[in-house]
Coordinates of C-alpha atoms and ligand atoms in Angstrom, one line a residue:
Chain W
M10 CA -42.4 -28.6 14.4
S11 CA -45.0 -31.7 13.7
T12 CA -44.6 -31.7 10.0
T13 CA -42.0 -33.9 8.6
L14 CA -40.1 -32.5 5.4
P15 CA -40.0 -35.0 2.1
R16 CA -36.8 -36.1 1.8
H17 CA -35.8 -35.7 -1.8
E18 CA -32.9 -36.8 -3.2
D19 CA -31.9 -33.3 -3.9
A20 CA -32.4 -31.8 -0.8
P21 CA -29.0 -31.5 0.3
V22 CA -27.8 -30.3 -2.8
K23 CA -30.6 -27.4 -2.5
A24 CA -29.8 -26.4 0.8
R25 CA -26.1 -26.0 -0.1
A26 CA -26.9 -23.9 -3.3
V27 CA -28.9 -21.7 -0.9
R28 CA -26.0 -21.0 1.3
E29 CA -24.0 -20.5 -1.5
E30 CA -25.8 -17.9 -2.7
Q31 CA -26.1 -16.5 0.4
L32 CA -22.1 -16.2 1.0
P33 CA -20.4 -15.9 -1.9
A34 CA -16.6 -16.3 -2.3
L35 CA -15.3 -13.0 -3.6
R36 CA -14.4 -12.3 -6.9
P37 CA -11.0 -12.8 -8.0
V38 CA -8.7 -9.5 -8.9
S39 CA -8.6 -9.6 -12.1
A40 CA -5.8 -7.0 -14.4
R41 CA -7.2 -8.5 -17.3
G42 CA -9.4 -6.0 -18.8
P43 CA -7.3 -2.8 -18.3
V44 CA -4.2 -4.9 -19.4
A45 CA -5.8 -5.7 -22.9
V46 CA -7.3 -1.8 -22.9
A47 CA -3.7 -0.8 -22.2
L48 CA -2.1 -3.3 -24.5
G49 CA -4.3 -2.0 -27.4
A50 CA -3.1 1.4 -26.9
L51 CA 0.7 0.1 -26.4
L52 CA 0.3 -1.3 -30.1
G53 CA -1.2 1.4 -31.6
A54 CA 1.5 3.7 -30.1
V55 CA 4.2 1.4 -31.6
L56 CA 2.5 1.5 -35.5
L57 CA 2.3 5.2 -35.2
G58 CA 5.5 5.8 -33.8
I59 CA 7.2 3.5 -36.5
S60 CA 5.2 5.3 -39.0
M61 CA 5.3 9.0 -38.1
G62 CA 8.3 10.7 -39.2
P63 CA 10.3 12.7 -42.1
A64 CA 9.9 9.8 -44.9
D65 CA 6.1 9.1 -44.7
L66 CA 5.6 5.1 -44.3
S67 CA 2.2 3.4 -44.2
F68 CA 0.8 1.3 -41.1
S69 CA 1.0 -1.4 -43.5
A70 CA 4.9 -1.2 -44.6
A71 CA 5.4 -0.5 -41.0
L72 CA 3.9 -3.8 -39.9
R73 CA 5.4 -5.5 -42.9
V74 CA 8.7 -4.3 -41.9
L75 CA 8.3 -5.6 -38.5
L76 CA 6.9 -8.7 -39.4
S77 CA 9.9 -9.6 -42.2
H78 CA 12.5 -9.4 -38.9
V79 CA 10.1 -11.9 -37.1
P80 CA 12.5 -14.8 -37.0
L81 CA 11.8 -18.3 -38.7
L82 CA 8.9 -16.6 -40.5
H83 CA 10.7 -15.8 -43.6
F84 CA 8.3 -13.2 -44.5
H85 CA 9.1 -10.6 -47.3
S86 CA 7.8 -7.1 -46.6
G87 CA 8.4 -5.7 -50.1
V88 CA 9.2 -2.2 -48.9
S89 CA 12.5 -0.4 -50.0
R90 CA 15.9 -1.2 -48.5
I91 CA 15.9 2.7 -47.6
D92 CA 12.7 2.5 -45.8
S93 CA 13.0 -0.8 -44.4
D94 CA 16.2 0.8 -42.6
I95 CA 14.9 3.8 -41.6
L96 CA 12.0 1.6 -39.8
W97 CA 14.3 -0.8 -38.4
Q98 CA 17.6 1.1 -37.5
I99 CA 16.1 4.4 -36.6
R100 CA 12.7 4.6 -36.0
L101 CA 11.8 1.1 -34.0
P102 CA 14.9 1.4 -31.5
R103 CA 13.9 4.9 -30.8
V104 CA 10.0 3.7 -30.0
V105 CA 11.4 0.6 -28.0
L106 CA 13.8 2.7 -26.0
G107 CA 10.8 5.4 -25.4
G108 CA 8.9 2.4 -24.5
L109 CA 11.0 0.9 -21.9
V110 CA 11.6 4.4 -20.6
G111 CA 8.1 5.1 -20.3
A112 CA 7.3 1.9 -19.2
M113 CA 9.8 2.5 -16.0
L114 CA 8.9 5.9 -15.1
A115 CA 5.3 4.8 -14.7
G116 CA 5.9 1.8 -13.0
G117 CA 8.3 3.4 -10.8
G118 CA 6.1 6.1 -9.7
A119 CA 3.2 3.7 -8.9
A120 CA 5.5 1.9 -7.1
F121 CA 6.7 5.3 -4.7
Q122 CA 3.6 6.5 -4.4
G123 CA 2.6 3.2 -2.9
V124 CA 5.5 2.7 -1.0
F125 CA 5.5 6.4 0.9
R126 CA 1.7 6.6 0.5
N127 CA 2.2 9.8 -0.9
P128 CA -0.1 10.7 -4.2
L129 CA 2.6 13.0 -5.3
A130 CA 5.6 10.4 -4.9
D131 CA 7.1 10.1 -7.9
P132 CA 10.4 8.1 -9.5
Y133 CA 12.6 11.3 -8.8
L134 CA 11.4 11.6 -5.2
L135 CA 14.6 10.3 -3.4
G136 CA 17.2 11.9 -5.6
V137 CA 17.3 10.0 -8.6
A138 CA 17.1 13.1 -10.9
A139 CA 19.3 15.4 -8.9
G140 CA 21.8 12.5 -9.0
A141 CA 21.6 11.9 -12.5
G142 CA 21.7 15.4 -13.4
L143 CA 24.8 16.0 -11.6
G144 CA 26.1 13.2 -13.2
A145 CA 25.5 13.9 -16.5
T146 CA 26.6 18.0 -15.7
A147 CA 30.0 16.8 -14.9
V148 CA 30.5 14.6 -17.8
I149 CA 29.2 17.2 -20.3
V150 CA 31.4 20.3 -18.7
A151 CA 34.2 17.8 -18.1
G152 CA 34.6 18.1 -22.3
P153 CA 33.3 16.1 -25.6
R154 CA 36.2 13.8 -25.1
L155 CA 34.1 11.6 -22.2
T156 CA 30.7 11.9 -23.7
Q157 CA 30.4 7.8 -24.1
L158 CA 30.6 8.1 -20.4
L159 CA 27.2 10.3 -19.9
P160 CA 24.9 7.5 -19.5
L161 CA 27.0 5.8 -17.1
A162 CA 27.8 8.7 -15.0
A163 CA 23.9 9.6 -14.7
F164 CA 23.1 6.2 -13.8
A165 CA 25.8 6.3 -11.1
G166 CA 24.8 9.8 -9.7
A167 CA 21.5 8.7 -9.7
V168 CA 21.9 5.2 -7.7
G169 CA 24.3 7.2 -5.2
A170 CA 21.8 9.9 -4.4
V171 CA 19.3 7.7 -3.7
T172 CA 21.9 5.5 -1.5
L173 CA 23.1 8.9 0.2
T174 CA 19.1 9.4 1.0
Y175 CA 19.1 6.1 2.9
V176 CA 22.1 6.7 4.8
V177 CA 21.3 9.9 5.9
G178 CA 17.5 8.9 6.7
A179 CA 18.7 6.6 8.7
T180 CA 20.9 8.3 10.8
V181 CA 18.4 11.2 11.6
G182 CA 15.7 9.0 12.2
R183 CA 14.0 6.0 13.3
Q184 CA 15.5 3.1 10.9
G185 CA 13.3 2.8 7.6
A186 CA 10.9 5.4 8.8
T187 CA 9.0 6.6 5.3
V188 CA 9.1 10.6 6.6
S189 CA 13.0 10.9 7.5
I190 CA 13.7 9.2 4.2
V191 CA 11.6 11.5 2.3
L192 CA 13.0 14.6 4.4
A193 CA 16.7 13.2 3.4
G194 CA 15.4 12.7 0.1
V195 CA 14.6 16.7 -0.3
A196 CA 17.7 17.8 1.9
V197 CA 19.8 15.4 -1.0
A198 CA 18.0 16.7 -3.5
A199 CA 18.8 20.3 -2.8
L200 CA 22.4 20.0 -2.5
L201 CA 23.1 17.8 -5.4
T202 CA 21.1 20.6 -7.6
A203 CA 23.4 23.0 -5.9
I204 CA 26.3 21.5 -6.7
Q205 CA 25.1 20.8 -10.6
T206 CA 24.1 24.3 -10.8
F207 CA 27.5 25.6 -9.8
L208 CA 29.3 23.6 -12.2
Q209 CA 26.7 24.5 -15.1
Q210 CA 27.1 28.5 -13.9
Q211 CA 31.3 27.8 -14.4
H212 CA 31.0 26.3 -17.6
A213 CA 28.5 28.8 -19.0
Q214 CA 29.4 27.3 -22.8
D215 CA 28.1 23.8 -22.0
L216 CA 24.9 25.4 -20.7
Q217 CA 22.9 24.6 -23.9
S218 CA 23.6 20.6 -23.7
V219 CA 23.2 20.6 -20.1
Y220 CA 19.7 22.2 -20.6
A221 CA 18.8 19.5 -23.4
W222 CA 20.0 17.0 -21.1
I223 CA 17.6 17.7 -18.3
L224 CA 14.9 18.5 -20.6
G225 CA 15.4 14.8 -21.7
S226 CA 15.4 13.3 -25.3
L227 CA 15.3 10.2 -27.2
T228 CA 16.9 12.0 -30.0
V229 CA 19.9 9.9 -30.4
S230 CA 18.5 6.5 -29.6
S231 CA 19.8 3.3 -31.7
W232 CA 19.8 -0.2 -30.3
S233 CA 22.8 -0.1 -28.2
D234 CA 20.6 1.9 -26.0
V235 CA 18.1 -0.5 -25.9
V236 CA 20.5 -2.8 -24.8
L237 CA 22.3 -0.7 -22.0
I238 CA 19.2 -0.5 -20.4
L239 CA 16.9 -3.4 -20.7
P240 CA 18.6 -5.7 -17.8
Y241 CA 18.2 -3.1 -15.6
V242 CA 14.3 -2.5 -16.6
A243 CA 13.8 -6.1 -17.0
V244 CA 14.7 -6.8 -13.4
S245 CA 13.1 -3.8 -11.9
A246 CA 9.9 -4.3 -13.8
A247 CA 9.8 -7.9 -12.7
V248 CA 10.6 -7.1 -8.5
L249 CA 8.0 -4.0 -9.5
L250 CA 5.2 -6.8 -10.8
A251 CA 6.2 -9.3 -7.9
H252 CA 5.4 -6.9 -5.3
R253 CA 2.1 -5.9 -6.7
R254 CA -0.2 -7.7 -3.8
L255 CA 2.4 -6.4 -1.2
L256 CA 2.0 -2.8 -2.5
D257 CA -1.7 -3.3 -1.6
V258 CA -0.9 -4.2 1.9
L259 CA 1.5 -1.5 2.5
R260 CA -1.6 0.8 1.8
V261 CA -2.9 0.3 5.1
G262 CA 0.4 2.0 6.8
E263 CA 3.4 0.5 8.2
D264 CA 2.0 -0.8 11.8
E265 CA -0.8 -2.5 10.3
A266 CA 1.2 -4.4 7.6
D267 CA 3.3 -5.2 10.4
S268 CA 0.4 -6.6 12.5
L269 CA -0.4 -8.7 9.3
G270 CA 2.7 -10.4 9.2
V271 CA 4.6 -8.4 6.4
R272 CA 8.3 -6.8 7.1
S273 CA 7.3 -3.3 5.9
S274 CA 10.2 -1.6 5.9
R275 CA 12.0 -4.6 4.4
V276 CA 9.2 -4.6 1.4
R277 CA 9.9 -1.0 1.2
I278 CA 13.6 -1.0 0.8
T279 CA 12.9 -4.0 -1.9
I280 CA 10.9 -1.7 -4.1
V281 CA 12.5 1.4 -3.7
A282 CA 16.1 -0.7 -4.6
A283 CA 14.2 -2.1 -7.4
A284 CA 12.4 0.9 -8.8
T285 CA 15.6 3.1 -8.5
L286 CA 17.7 1.0 -10.2
G287 CA 15.1 1.1 -13.3
T288 CA 14.8 5.0 -13.5
A289 CA 18.1 5.0 -13.1
A290 CA 18.7 3.6 -16.0
A291 CA 16.0 5.2 -17.9
V292 CA 17.3 8.6 -16.9
A293 CA 20.8 7.7 -17.8
V294 CA 20.0 7.3 -21.7
S295 CA 16.5 9.8 -21.8
G296 CA 17.2 12.8 -19.5
L297 CA 14.8 13.8 -17.1
I298 CA 11.6 13.5 -18.6
G299 CA 8.7 14.6 -16.5
F300 CA 4.8 13.8 -15.0
V301 CA 5.1 10.5 -16.3
G302 CA 5.6 9.2 -13.3
I303 CA 2.4 10.8 -11.6
I304 CA 0.2 11.4 -14.5
V305 CA 0.1 7.5 -15.7
P306 CA -0.4 5.9 -12.5
H307 CA -3.2 8.0 -11.3
T308 CA -5.0 8.0 -14.8
V309 CA -5.1 4.1 -14.2
R310 CA -5.9 4.3 -10.8
L311 CA -8.9 6.8 -11.5
T312 CA -10.2 4.6 -14.2
T313 CA -9.4 1.2 -12.4
N314 CA -10.4 -0.2 -8.9
A315 CA -7.0 1.3 -8.0
S316 CA -5.5 -2.0 -6.8
Y317 CA -1.4 -2.2 -7.1
R318 CA -2.2 -5.5 -8.5
V319 CA -4.1 -3.5 -11.7
V320 CA -2.1 0.0 -11.1
V321 CA 1.9 -1.7 -11.5
P322 CA 1.2 -3.8 -14.3
V323 CA -1.1 -1.4 -16.5
S324 CA 0.9 1.8 -15.8
M325 CA 3.9 0.2 -17.2
I326 CA 2.2 -0.8 -20.6
G327 CA 0.3 2.4 -20.6
G328 CA 3.5 4.6 -19.6
A329 CA 5.4 3.0 -22.3
A330 CA 2.4 3.9 -24.8
F331 CA 2.3 7.5 -23.1
L332 CA 5.8 8.1 -23.8
I333 CA 6.2 6.9 -27.1
L334 CA 3.2 9.2 -28.3
A335 CA 4.8 12.1 -26.6
D336 CA 7.9 11.2 -28.9
V337 CA 5.8 11.4 -31.5
A338 CA 4.1 14.7 -30.9
A339 CA 7.9 16.0 -30.0
R340 CA 9.5 15.3 -33.3
T341 CA 6.4 16.0 -35.6
V342 CA 4.5 19.3 -34.2
L343 CA 7.2 21.4 -35.4
A344 CA 9.2 19.3 -37.9
P345 CA 12.1 19.4 -38.9
S346 CA 13.2 20.7 -35.3
E347 CA 12.3 18.5 -32.4
I348 CA 10.8 19.7 -29.0
P349 CA 12.6 18.3 -25.6
I350 CA 10.0 15.5 -25.0
G351 CA 9.7 16.5 -21.3
V352 CA 8.2 19.8 -22.4
V353 CA 5.6 17.5 -24.3
T354 CA 5.0 15.3 -21.5
A355 CA 4.6 18.2 -19.2
F356 CA 2.1 20.1 -22.1
V357 CA 0.2 17.0 -22.9
G358 CA 0.0 15.5 -19.3
A359 CA -0.9 18.0 -17.2
P360 CA -4.3 19.0 -18.6
F361 CA -5.1 15.1 -19.4
F362 CA -4.3 15.0 -15.8
L363 CA -7.0 17.4 -15.0
F364 CA -9.8 16.5 -17.4
V365 CA -9.8 12.8 -15.9
L366 CA -9.7 13.9 -12.4
R367 CA -12.7 16.3 -13.4
S368 CA -14.7 13.3 -15.3
R369 CA -14.0 11.3 -12.6
R370 CA -15.8 13.9 -10.0
V371 CA -18.7 14.4 -12.6
G372 CA -18.8 10.5 -12.6
R373 CA -19.0 10.4 -8.7
S374 CA -21.8 13.0 -8.2
T375 CA -24.0 11.4 -10.4
Chain B
M6 CA -3.4 -18.0 25.9
I7 CA -1.5 -14.6 26.9
A8 CA 0.7 -14.4 29.7
F9 CA 2.6 -11.5 30.7
E10 CA 5.5 -11.9 32.6
S11 CA 7.3 -8.8 33.8
V12 CA 6.7 -6.9 30.8
T13 CA 7.9 -3.2 30.9
V14 CA 7.9 -1.0 27.6
R15 CA 9.8 2.1 27.5
Y16 CA 9.4 5.1 24.7
D17 CA 12.5 7.3 24.5
M18 CA 11.8 9.4 27.8
V19 CA 8.6 7.5 29.3
T20 CA 8.3 4.0 30.8
A21 CA 5.0 3.4 29.4
L22 CA 4.2 0.0 30.8
S23 CA 6.0 -1.1 33.9
D24 CA 6.3 -4.9 35.5
L25 CA 3.0 -6.1 34.5
T26 CA 2.4 -9.7 35.4
E27 CA -0.6 -11.1 34.4
D28 CA -2.4 -14.4 32.4
I29 CA -5.4 -14.4 30.3
G30 CA -7.2 -17.4 29.6
S31 CA -8.3 -19.0 26.6
G32 CA -11.7 -18.0 25.6
E33 CA -11.8 -14.8 28.1
W34 CA -12.6 -11.0 27.2
V35 CA -10.2 -9.0 29.0
G36 CA -11.0 -5.1 29.5
L37 CA -8.2 -2.9 29.6
I38 CA -9.5 0.2 31.5
G39 CA -7.7 3.5 32.6
P40 CA -7.4 7.0 31.9
N41 CA -5.4 8.6 28.8
G42 CA -2.0 7.8 28.5
A43 CA -2.0 4.7 31.2
G44 CA -0.7 2.6 28.7
K45 CA -3.6 0.6 27.5
T46 CA -2.5 1.0 24.0
T47 CA 1.3 0.5 24.4
L48 CA 0.2 -2.7 26.4
L49 CA -1.9 -3.8 22.9
R50 CA 1.1 -2.9 20.4
A51 CA 3.2 -4.7 22.5
V52 CA 1.4 -8.3 22.4
A53 CA 1.4 -7.4 18.7
R54 CA 5.0 -7.0 18.7
L55 CA 4.7 -3.4 17.2
L56 CA 6.7 -1.8 19.8
P57 CA 9.5 -3.6 21.7
H58 CA 9.5 -4.9 25.2
E59 CA 11.2 -6.6 28.4
G60 CA 10.3 -9.0 30.3
E61 CA 8.1 -11.7 28.4
I62 CA 4.5 -12.0 26.5
R63 CA 3.5 -15.1 25.4
V64 CA 0.5 -16.4 23.1
D65 CA -0.4 -19.6 23.2
G66 CA 2.9 -20.9 25.3
V67 CA 5.3 -19.2 22.7
A68 CA 7.2 -15.9 23.5
V69 CA 6.4 -13.0 20.9
S70 CA 9.8 -12.1 20.3
S71 CA 10.7 -15.6 19.0
L72 CA 7.6 -16.0 16.2
S73 CA 8.3 -14.8 12.8
P74 CA 6.1 -12.0 11.9
K75 CA 3.9 -14.1 9.6
R76 CA 3.2 -16.8 12.6
L77 CA 2.8 -13.9 15.2
A78 CA -0.1 -12.6 12.9
R79 CA -1.6 -16.2 13.1
L80 CA -2.1 -16.2 16.3
V81 CA -3.1 -12.4 16.7
A82 CA -5.1 -10.3 14.9
Y83 CA -4.7 -6.6 15.9
V84 CA -7.1 -3.6 15.3
P85 CA -5.6 0.0 16.3
Q86 CA -7.9 2.8 17.4
Q87 CA -7.9 4.2 13.9
P88 CA -7.7 1.9 11.6
E89 CA -6.2 3.3 8.4
L90 CA -9.1 3.0 5.2
P91 CA -7.8 3.9 1.9
P92 CA -11.0 5.5 0.8
D93 CA -10.4 4.1 -2.9
M94 CA -9.7 0.3 -2.0
T95 CA -12.9 -1.6 -2.0
V96 CA -14.8 -3.9 0.7
G97 CA -13.8 -7.2 -1.2
Q98 CA -10.1 -5.9 -1.4
Y99 CA -9.9 -5.0 2.3
V100 CA -10.9 -8.2 3.7
L101 CA -8.5 -9.7 1.8
L102 CA -5.7 -8.2 3.5
G103 CA -6.9 -10.2 6.4
R104 CA -5.4 -13.4 4.6
T105 CA -1.9 -11.7 4.4
P106 CA -0.5 -14.3 6.7
H107 CA -1.4 -17.0 5.2
I108 CA -0.3 -16.1 2.0
A109 CA 3.2 -16.7 0.6
Y110 CA 5.8 -13.5 -0.5
F111 CA 5.3 -13.7 -3.7
G112 CA 2.0 -15.8 -4.0
F113 CA -1.6 -14.6 -4.4
E114 CA -5.1 -15.3 -2.2
T115 CA -6.6 -18.9 -3.5
G116 CA -10.3 -19.7 -3.6
E117 CA -10.2 -21.3 0.0
D118 CA -9.1 -17.2 0.9
R119 CA -11.5 -15.7 -1.3
S120 CA -14.2 -18.0 0.1
V121 CA -13.4 -17.7 3.9
C122 CA -13.8 -13.8 3.1
G123 CA -16.7 -14.1 1.3
E124 CA -18.3 -16.1 4.4
L125 CA -17.2 -13.4 7.0
L126 CA -18.7 -10.5 4.6
G127 CA -21.8 -12.6 4.6
S128 CA -21.8 -13.2 8.4
L129 CA -21.0 -9.4 8.9
D130 CA -24.0 -8.2 7.0
L131 CA -21.7 -6.7 4.4
A132 CA -22.5 -9.5 1.6
T133 CA -23.8 -7.0 -0.8
M134 CA -20.8 -4.4 -0.5
A135 CA -17.9 -6.4 -1.7
E136 CA -17.4 -4.2 -4.5
R137 CA -18.1 -0.6 -3.0
R138 CA -15.2 1.5 -2.1
L139 CA -14.5 2.0 1.3
S140 CA -15.2 5.9 1.4
T141 CA -18.9 5.0 0.3
L142 CA -19.3 3.2 3.9
S143 CA -20.8 4.3 7.4
G144 CA -19.2 4.4 10.2
G145 CA -20.6 1.2 11.5
E146 CA -20.1 -0.9 8.2
L147 CA -16.5 0.4 8.5
Q148 CA -16.4 -1.0 11.7
R149 CA -17.8 -4.6 11.0
L150 CA -15.4 -4.5 8.0
V151 CA -12.2 -3.6 10.3
L152 CA -13.3 -6.5 12.4
A153 CA -14.3 -9.2 9.6
R154 CA -10.7 -8.1 7.8
A155 CA -9.2 -9.2 11.7
L156 CA -11.0 -12.6 11.8
A157 CA -10.0 -13.6 8.1
Q158 CA -6.5 -13.7 9.8
Q159 CA -8.2 -17.0 11.7
A160 CA -6.0 -15.8 14.7
P161 CA -7.4 -17.2 18.0
V162 CA -6.3 -14.0 20.0
L163 CA -8.0 -10.5 19.1
L164 CA -6.5 -7.4 20.4
L165 CA -8.9 -4.5 20.0
D166 CA -8.1 -0.9 20.6
E167 CA -11.1 1.2 21.5
P168 CA -13.3 -0.3 19.0
T169 CA -16.5 1.5 20.2
S170 CA -14.8 4.9 20.4
A171 CA -16.0 6.3 16.9
L172 CA -19.6 5.0 17.0
D173 CA -22.6 6.2 18.2
L174 CA -24.6 5.1 21.1
G175 CA -26.4 2.1 19.2
R176 CA -23.7 0.8 17.3
R177 CA -21.2 0.9 20.4
V178 CA -23.2 -2.3 21.7
E179 CA -24.3 -3.6 18.5
A180 CA -20.2 -3.8 17.7
L181 CA -19.7 -5.5 21.3
E182 CA -22.2 -7.7 20.7
L183 CA -21.0 -8.5 17.6
V184 CA -17.3 -9.2 19.2
D185 CA -19.1 -11.3 22.1
A186 CA -21.1 -13.2 19.4
L187 CA -17.9 -13.8 17.6
R188 CA -15.9 -15.1 20.4
R189 CA -18.1 -17.3 22.0
E190 CA -18.6 -18.9 18.0
R191 CA -15.2 -19.0 17.4
G192 CA -13.4 -19.6 21.0
L193 CA -11.7 -16.4 20.7
T194 CA -9.8 -14.7 23.5
V195 CA -10.1 -11.3 23.1
L196 CA -7.8 -8.2 24.9
S197 CA -9.4 -4.6 24.3
A198 CA -9.2 -1.3 25.6
L199 CA -12.5 0.1 26.4
H200 CA -12.9 3.8 27.1
D201 CA -16.5 3.2 27.9
L202 CA -16.4 1.9 31.9
T203 CA -20.3 1.0 31.7
L204 CA -19.7 -0.9 28.6
A205 CA -16.4 -2.5 30.1
G206 CA -18.5 -4.1 33.1
Q207 CA -21.2 -5.2 30.8
F208 CA -18.9 -7.0 28.3
A209 CA -15.8 -8.1 29.6
D210 CA -15.2 -11.3 31.8
R211 CA -12.8 -9.4 33.5
L212 CA -11.1 -6.0 33.8
I213 CA -7.4 -4.8 34.1
L214 CA -7.4 -1.0 35.4
L215 CA -4.2 0.4 34.2
G216 CA -3.1 3.9 35.9
E217 CA 0.3 5.1 34.7
G218 CA 1.7 2.1 33.5
R219 CA 0.6 -0.1 36.0
A220 CA -2.1 -2.5 36.7
V221 CA -3.3 -1.1 39.7
S222 CA -6.6 -3.6 39.9
T223 CA -7.7 -6.5 38.4
G224 CA -10.6 -8.5 38.9
K225 CA -14.2 -9.3 38.0
P226 CA -16.0 -6.1 36.6
D227 CA -17.5 -6.0 40.2
E228 CA -14.1 -5.7 42.0
V229 CA -12.3 -3.5 39.8
L230 CA -15.0 -0.5 39.3
T231 CA -15.9 1.0 42.9
E232 CA -16.0 4.3 43.4
E233 CA -12.9 4.8 45.3
S234 CA -10.1 3.0 42.8
L235 CA -11.7 4.6 39.8
G236 CA -12.0 7.8 41.6
R237 CA -8.4 7.8 42.3
H238 CA -7.1 6.8 39.0
F239 CA -9.3 8.9 36.7
G240 CA -9.0 11.4 38.9
A241 CA -12.7 12.5 38.8
S242 CA -15.3 11.9 41.6
V243 CA -17.3 9.1 40.0
R244 CA -20.7 7.3 41.1
V245 CA -21.3 3.3 40.7
M246 CA -24.6 2.2 40.6
R247 CA -26.8 -1.2 40.0
S248 CA -29.5 -0.8 37.0
D249 CA -32.3 -2.8 37.9
V250 CA -31.0 -6.0 35.4
G251 CA -27.9 -5.9 38.1
D252 CA -25.3 -4.1 35.3
L253 CA -22.7 -2.0 36.9
I254 CA -23.4 2.2 35.6
V255 CA -20.2 4.2 36.3
I256 CA -21.4 8.1 35.8
P257 CA -19.0 11.1 36.8
Q258 CA -20.1 13.5 39.0
R259 CA -20.0 17.2 38.7
V260 CA -18.3 19.4 41.1
R261 CA -21.0 21.5 42.3
Ligands
LIG410 N1 5.5 7.0 20.3 C1 5.5 7.5 21.8 N2 6.3 8.5 22.1 C2 6.7 8.4 23.2 N3 5.9 8.3 24.2 C3 4.8 7.5 24.0 C4 4.5 7.3 22.7 N4 3.2 6.5 22.5 C5 2.7 6.9 23.8 N5 3.6 7.2 24.6 C6 3.4 7.3 26.2 O1 2.9 6.3 26.6 C7 2.0 6.9 27.6 C8 0.9 5.2 27.3 O2 0.1 5.9 26.2 P1 -0.9 5.0 25.6 O3 -0.3 3.6 25.7 O4 -1.1 5.6 24.2 O5 -2.0 5.5 26.4 P2 -3.3 5.1 26.6 O6 -3.9 4.1 25.0 O7 -4.0 4.5 27.7 O8 -4.1 6.2 26.5 C9 1.4 7.7 28.0 O9 2.5 8.5 28.7 C10 2.0 8.5 26.4 O10 2.7 9.5 26.3
LIG411 MG1 -4.8 4.7 23.5

């Protein structure tokens, strides 16, 4: 008490430094590392996707053709006209479409899992798949003259089904309560699937086409498909990304999110609407490709800090890479014939998922 | 700080709270006691506007029904009896959730939000755990973490629903001492449901005894914790005694 401290000029600075060391600010949440890794995977998947196929083209040729299409660059690829056309008109649109669909299914899956706080939720939960399946089947059995309308019918069926789910869910349960919405989704999906099966049985000659559509495929993809779904996918992805922080708030449940000042039921409807729109567009051009919406977000969750601020963007990029690679497998494994891509995603995805689960458990116990 | 004026809360069938009128002063710690189903949780949830109510509840002079959810969350922090604790969320992420009412809809937390949370973790002895997942924390640590999240809201009113029910004896006293220290330091008004009547008497300035949705007795602990009143409303025979330091001790009696 009686000793007086020497009054150094830097004494207050020192004191503050100690205080800061005791009570450090939290580190900012950053998605940079995982995003960079995912982008690397996506780049690799794109290059593989455009160079693999019946006509063998090298990685560097593929890269050069890409560069030659960059406006203002005036880069000359030196690749033959035919090869260049194969790349630009056939393979690249297929890769881009696969990427968009994969990004949407994975991003939508992450969002649905967050909104419904259910690890097994996927973008098809509220009837998107059943509705799209019914729309597509209706067009297919109506005959070849209407084929043009298939994407539109699938899209309308998907959006209609989810709307119906929300209406039914709101009338049977408390407004916006997740349990009644999910149950309504199950009921709506069962009903629409029943109608779809009935239609399909009445037109047995179309069974193969219906089945092929349901298993999903990127076979007939062109730039026009890309243009068709791009606006929906872009808007949907933007909305989901913009809600990535709020998805973390929803993780503590409706009540607590509300008590933190979030109108959770509104946030939930916004996210579901956005995810549905994008998924419906994806399904409309690619059919019902399964598993992507569950496997990809979970892989991301298990390998990062599990915040939606990381899970949403990284799932989108990773989903794009995953589906492009799945499509490469679909068209090369049994070449010249193709396997439905939905079979590939299930076949490759399920064991991969188990592997990630397992390695994580081992990592934890050590 | 919190005013109840003829507040009634109904569920579909039951009236869980009827015609409550009560005033809680700024800086006061009021304990809600009463048997299971008396309406303690209902009352707290009504203040946090998680339930609609009849009558009027005012916080800091403003009716809660007129406030936006965000403004309410800056006035009132609510800790449910069993908070949802996502096992793979990190401690840092969890505390930051408390800043939600201070962040715009599409916004992200600022450096200031992070330093508020960092300091809270420090003062609740959790500074070294920011990167740990919630699944790796002990009960006492989780309890402090939940408090840290509520305090991060920087709201003058703290609502706690049986904050000690999941803790062992030592941790209970510790948690309540912490709440007491924090409310003195920050001038918080605390309204908490308290299960343990002895602890309620030790920590609360005032008690409200609820019975079947009505405030049957309010006042200082020694006015409310009487053998006659507790016996009637808890449906059990109890003894109320004084310890050698003057605390009230409530003991249930076996029927022999
Ligand atoms: N969601 C609900 N729906 C219907 N009745 C409820 C609901 N929640 C609570 N109650 C009823 O309201 C009364 C008060 O419950 P509560 O406030 O939880 O009591 P406490 O917290 O004092 O144990 C009880 O009769 C209970 O059954
Ligand atoms: Mg209760």
